[in-house]
Coordinates of N, CA and C in Angstrom, one line a residue:
M21 N 0.8 -1.2 0.0 CA 0.0 0.0 0.0 C 0.9 1.3 0.0
K22 N 1.9 1.2 0.8 CA 2.8 2.4 0.9 C 3.4 2.7 -0.5
Y23 N 3.8 1.6 -1.2 CA 4.4 1.8 -2.5 C 3.4 2.3 -3.5
A24 N 2.2 1.9 -3.4 CA 1.1 2.3 -4.3 C 0.9 3.8 -4.2
L25 N 0.9 4.3 -2.9 CA 0.7 5.7 -2.6 C 1.9 6.5 -3.1
F26 N 3.1 6.0 -2.9 CA 4.3 6.6 -3.4 C 4.3 6.8 -4.9
T27 N 3.9 5.7 -5.6 CA 3.8 5.7 -7.0 C 2.8 6.7 -7.5
L28 N 1.7 6.8 -6.9 CA 0.7 7.8 -7.2 C 1.2 9.2 -7.1
V29 N 1.8 9.5 -5.9 CA 2.4 10.8 -5.7 C 3.5 11.2 -6.7
L30 N 4.3 10.2 -7.0 CA 5.4 10.4 -8.0 C 4.8 10.7 -9.3
T31 N 3.8 9.9 -9.7 CA 3.2 10.1 -11.0 C 2.6 11.5 -11.1
L32 N 1.8 11.9 -10.1 CA 1.2 13.2 -10.2 C 2.2 14.3 -10.2
A33 N 3.3 14.2 -9.4 CA 4.4 15.2 -9.3 C 5.1 15.3 -10.6
T34 N 5.2 14.3 -11.4 CA 6.0 14.3 -12.6 C 5.2 14.4 -13.9
S35 N 3.9 14.4 -13.8 CA 3.0 14.5 -15.0 C 3.1 15.9 -15.5
P36 N 3.1 16.1 -16.8 CA 3.1 17.5 -17.3 C 1.8 18.2 -16.9
A37 N 1.9 19.5 -16.6 CA 0.8 20.3 -16.2 C 0.4 21.1 -17.5
F38 N -0.8 20.8 -18.0 CA -1.3 21.4 -19.2 C -2.2 22.6 -18.9
A39 N -2.5 22.9 -17.6 CA -3.5 23.9 -17.3 C -3.2 25.2 -17.9
A40 N -2.0 25.6 -17.9 CA -1.6 26.9 -18.5 C -1.6 26.9 -20.0
G41 N -1.1 25.9 -20.6 CA -1.1 25.8 -22.0 C 0.1 26.6 -22.6
D42 N 0.3 26.5 -23.9 CA 1.4 27.2 -24.6 C 0.7 28.0 -25.7
A43 N 0.6 29.3 -25.5 CA -0.2 30.1 -26.4 C 0.4 30.1 -27.8
E44 N 1.8 30.1 -27.9 CA 2.4 30.1 -29.2 C 2.1 28.8 -30.0
A45 N 2.2 27.7 -29.3 CA 1.8 26.4 -30.0 C 0.3 26.4 -30.3
G46 N -0.5 27.0 -29.4 CA -1.9 27.1 -29.6 C -2.3 27.9 -30.8
G47 N -1.5 29.0 -31.0 CA -1.7 29.9 -32.2 C -1.5 29.1 -33.5
K48 N -0.4 28.3 -33.5 CA -0.1 27.5 -34.7 C -1.2 26.5 -35.0
L49 N -1.7 25.9 -33.9 CA -2.7 24.8 -34.0 C -4.0 25.5 -34.4
F50 N -4.3 26.7 -33.8 CA -5.6 27.4 -34.2 C -5.6 27.7 -35.7
A51 N -4.5 28.2 -36.2 CA -4.4 28.6 -37.6 C -4.7 27.4 -38.5
K52 N -4.1 26.2 -38.1 CA -4.3 25.0 -38.9 C -5.7 24.4 -38.8
T53 N -6.2 24.4 -37.5 CA -7.4 23.6 -37.2 C -8.7 24.4 -37.2
C54 N -8.6 25.7 -36.7 CA -9.8 26.5 -36.4 C -9.9 27.7 -37.3
G55 N -8.7 28.2 -37.8 CA -8.7 29.4 -38.6 C -9.4 29.4 -39.9
G56 N -9.7 28.3 -40.4 CA -10.5 28.3 -41.7 C -11.9 28.8 -41.5
C57 N -12.4 28.7 -40.3 CA -13.8 29.1 -40.0 C -13.9 30.2 -39.0
H58 N -12.9 30.3 -38.1 CA -13.0 31.3 -37.0 C -11.8 32.3 -37.1
S59 N -12.1 33.5 -36.6 CA -11.0 34.5 -36.6 C -10.9 35.1 -35.2
V60 N -9.7 35.6 -34.9 CA -9.5 36.3 -33.6 C -8.5 37.5 -33.9
G61 N -8.4 38.4 -33.0 CA -7.5 39.5 -33.2 C -8.2 40.7 -33.7
E62 N -7.4 41.8 -34.0 CA -8.0 43.0 -34.5 C -8.6 42.7 -35.9
G63 N -9.8 43.2 -36.0 CA -10.5 43.1 -37.3 C -11.2 41.7 -37.4
A64 N -11.2 40.9 -36.4 CA -11.9 39.6 -36.4 C -13.4 39.9 -36.6
R65 N -14.0 39.0 -37.4 CA -15.4 39.1 -37.6 C -16.0 37.7 -38.0
G66 N -17.2 37.5 -37.8 CA -17.9 36.3 -38.2 C -17.7 36.0 -39.6
G67 N -17.6 34.7 -40.0 CA -17.5 34.3 -41.4 C -18.2 33.0 -41.4
F68 N -17.5 31.9 -41.7 CA -18.1 30.6 -41.7 C -18.4 30.1 -40.3
G69 N -17.7 30.7 -39.3 CA -17.9 30.5 -37.9 C -17.8 31.9 -37.2
P70 N -18.3 32.0 -36.0 CA -18.2 33.3 -35.3 C -16.7 33.7 -34.9
Q71 N -16.5 35.0 -34.8 CA -15.2 35.4 -34.3 C -15.1 35.0 -32.8
L72 N -13.9 34.8 -32.3 CA -13.7 34.3 -31.0 C -13.0 35.2 -30.0
N73 N -12.9 36.5 -30.3 CA -12.4 37.5 -29.4 C -13.2 37.5 -28.1
G74 N -12.6 37.4 -26.9 CA -13.4 37.5 -25.7 C -14.4 36.4 -25.5
I75 N -14.1 35.2 -26.0 CA -15.0 34.1 -25.9 C -15.2 33.6 -24.5
I76 N -14.1 33.6 -23.7 CA -14.3 33.1 -22.3 C -15.1 34.1 -21.5
G77 N -16.2 33.5 -21.0 CA -17.2 34.3 -20.2 C -18.4 34.8 -21.0
R78 N -18.3 34.6 -22.3 CA -19.4 35.0 -23.2 C -20.5 33.9 -23.3
P79 N -21.8 34.3 -23.2 CA -22.8 33.3 -23.5 C -22.8 32.9 -24.9
A80 N -23.0 31.6 -25.1 CA -23.0 31.0 -26.5 C -24.1 31.7 -27.4
G81 N -23.7 31.9 -28.6 CA -24.7 32.3 -29.6 C -25.1 33.8 -29.5
T82 N -24.2 34.6 -29.0 CA -24.5 36.0 -28.8 C -23.8 37.1 -29.6
T83 N -22.8 36.7 -30.3 CA -22.1 37.8 -31.1 C -23.1 38.2 -32.2
T84 N -23.1 39.5 -32.6 CA -24.0 40.0 -33.5 C -23.6 39.8 -35.0
D85 N -22.4 39.4 -35.3 CA -22.0 39.3 -36.6 C -22.0 37.9 -37.2
Y86 N -22.8 37.0 -36.6 CA -22.8 35.6 -37.0 C -24.2 35.1 -36.8
Q87 N -24.7 34.3 -37.7 CA -26.0 33.6 -37.6 C -25.9 32.2 -37.0
Y88 N -26.2 32.2 -35.7 CA -26.0 30.9 -34.9 C -27.2 30.0 -35.2
S89 N -27.0 28.7 -35.0 CA -28.1 27.7 -35.0 C -29.0 28.0 -33.8
D90 N -30.2 27.5 -33.9 CA -31.1 27.6 -32.8 C -30.5 26.8 -31.6
A91 N -29.9 25.7 -31.9 CA -29.3 24.9 -30.8 C -28.3 25.7 -30.0
M92 N -27.5 26.5 -30.7 CA -26.4 27.2 -30.0 C -27.1 28.4 -29.3
K93 N -28.0 29.1 -29.9 CA -28.6 30.3 -29.3 C -29.4 29.9 -28.0
N94 N -30.0 28.7 -28.0 CA -30.8 28.3 -26.9 C -30.1 27.3 -26.0
S95 N -28.8 27.2 -26.1 CA -28.1 26.2 -25.3 C -28.0 26.5 -23.8
G96 N -28.0 27.8 -23.5 CA -27.8 28.3 -22.2 C -26.3 28.2 -21.7
V97 N -25.4 27.8 -22.7 CA -24.0 27.7 -22.3 C -23.3 29.0 -22.2
V98 N -22.5 29.2 -21.2 CA -21.6 30.3 -21.0 C -20.2 29.7 -21.2
W99 N -19.4 30.3 -22.0 CA -18.1 29.7 -22.4 C -17.1 29.9 -21.3
T100 N -17.0 29.0 -20.4 CA -15.9 29.0 -19.4 C -14.8 28.2 -20.1
R101 N -13.6 28.3 -19.4 CA -12.5 27.5 -20.0 C -12.8 26.0 -20.0
E102 N -13.4 25.5 -19.0 CA -13.8 24.1 -18.9 C -14.8 23.7 -20.0
K103 N -15.8 24.6 -20.2 CA -16.8 24.3 -21.2 C -16.2 24.3 -22.6
L104 N -15.3 25.3 -22.8 CA -14.7 25.4 -24.1 C -13.8 24.1 -24.4
A105 N -13.1 23.7 -23.3 CA -12.3 22.5 -23.5 C -13.2 21.3 -23.9
A106 N -14.3 21.2 -23.2 CA -15.2 20.1 -23.5 C -15.7 20.2 -24.9
Y107 N -16.0 21.4 -25.4 CA -16.6 21.7 -26.7 C -15.5 21.4 -27.8
I108 N -14.3 21.8 -27.5 CA -13.2 21.5 -28.5 C -13.0 20.0 -28.6
E109 N -13.2 19.3 -27.5 CA -13.0 17.8 -27.5 C -14.2 17.1 -28.3
A110 N -15.4 17.6 -28.0 CA -16.5 16.9 -28.6 C -17.7 17.9 -28.7
P111 N -17.7 18.7 -29.8 CA -18.7 19.8 -29.9 C -20.2 19.3 -29.7
K112 N -20.6 18.3 -30.4 CA -21.9 17.8 -30.3 C -22.4 17.3 -29.0
K113 N -21.4 16.9 -28.1 CA -21.7 16.4 -26.8 C -22.1 17.6 -25.9
V114 N -21.5 18.8 -26.2 CA -21.8 20.0 -25.4 C -23.0 20.7 -25.9
V115 N -23.1 20.9 -27.2 CA -24.3 21.5 -27.8 C -24.9 20.6 -28.9
S116 N -25.8 19.8 -28.5 CA -26.4 18.9 -29.4 C -27.2 19.7 -30.4
G117 N -26.9 19.4 -31.7 CA -27.6 20.2 -32.8 C -26.8 21.3 -33.3
T118 N -25.5 21.5 -32.8 CA -24.7 22.6 -33.3 C -24.4 22.3 -34.8
R119 N -24.3 23.4 -35.5 CA -23.9 23.3 -37.0 C -22.4 23.1 -37.2
M120 N -21.7 23.3 -36.1 CA -20.2 23.2 -36.3 C -19.8 21.9 -36.8
I121 N -19.1 21.9 -37.9 CA -18.7 20.6 -38.5 C -17.2 20.4 -38.1
F122 N -17.0 19.7 -37.0 CA -15.7 19.5 -36.5 C -15.7 18.2 -35.7
W123 N -14.7 17.4 -35.9 CA -14.7 16.1 -35.3 C -14.2 16.2 -33.8
G124 N -13.5 17.2 -33.4 CA -13.0 17.4 -32.1 C -11.5 17.0 -32.0
I125 N -11.0 17.4 -30.9 CA -9.6 17.1 -30.6 C -9.5 16.4 -29.3
S126 N -8.9 15.2 -29.3 CA -8.8 14.4 -28.0 C -7.6 14.7 -27.2
D127 N -6.6 15.3 -27.8 CA -5.3 15.5 -27.1 C -5.5 16.7 -26.2
Q128 N -5.5 16.5 -24.9 CA -5.7 17.5 -23.9 C -4.6 18.6 -23.9
E129 N -3.4 18.3 -24.2 CA -2.4 19.3 -24.3 C -2.7 20.3 -25.5
K130 N -3.1 19.7 -26.6 CA -3.5 20.6 -27.7 C -4.7 21.5 -27.4
I131 N -5.6 21.0 -26.7 CA -6.8 21.8 -26.2 C -6.3 22.9 -25.3
E132 N -5.5 22.6 -24.4 CA -5.0 23.6 -23.4 C -4.2 24.7 -24.2
N133 N -3.4 24.3 -25.2 CA -2.7 25.2 -26.0 C -3.6 26.2 -26.8
I134 N -4.7 25.6 -27.3 CA -5.6 26.5 -28.1 C -6.3 27.4 -27.1
L135 N -6.7 26.9 -25.9 CA -7.3 27.8 -24.9 C -6.3 28.9 -24.4
A136 N -5.1 28.6 -24.3 CA -4.1 29.6 -23.9 C -4.0 30.7 -25.0
Y137 N -4.0 30.3 -26.2 CA -4.0 31.2 -27.3 C -5.3 32.1 -27.3
L138 N -6.4 31.5 -27.2 CA -7.7 32.3 -27.1 C -7.7 33.2 -26.0
E139 N -7.1 32.8 -24.8 CA -7.0 33.8 -23.7 C -6.3 35.0 -24.0
T140 N -5.4 35.0 -25.0 CA -4.6 36.2 -25.3 C -5.5 37.2 -26.0
F141 N -6.7 36.8 -26.4 CA -7.7 37.7 -27.0 C -8.9 38.1 -26.1
Q142 N -8.7 37.9 -24.8 CA -9.6 38.4 -23.8 C -9.4 39.8 -23.5
P143 N -10.5 40.6 -23.2 CA -10.3 42.0 -22.9 C -9.5 42.1 -21.6
K144 N -8.7 43.1 -21.6 CA -7.8 43.3 -20.4 C -8.5 44.0 -19.3

């Protein structure tokens, strides 16, 4: 039992911490994976998908420059970091009926990197 506890502590202490993420890596991944539909930064606007400036803390389906699905508008979702992580992993599990055509990302490190990048576009 003592060795099992030691192993657990050692595993937790040496596991990579993804909570902060790498914004630079996230920016590259966003450009390849998300940038075809979504924009961020100065001049960002809705296109094939909504712009994502200030996404964290924003209620889903509320930007004025994008036509959201009824499912998104009526979801009641507020985009917290955790909710966005779940959505990036499996969009249809978070908002059933979303029009977003995206298979999801299962790699938690990549998700954390994208979130770190999106956080750089939050209002100061």
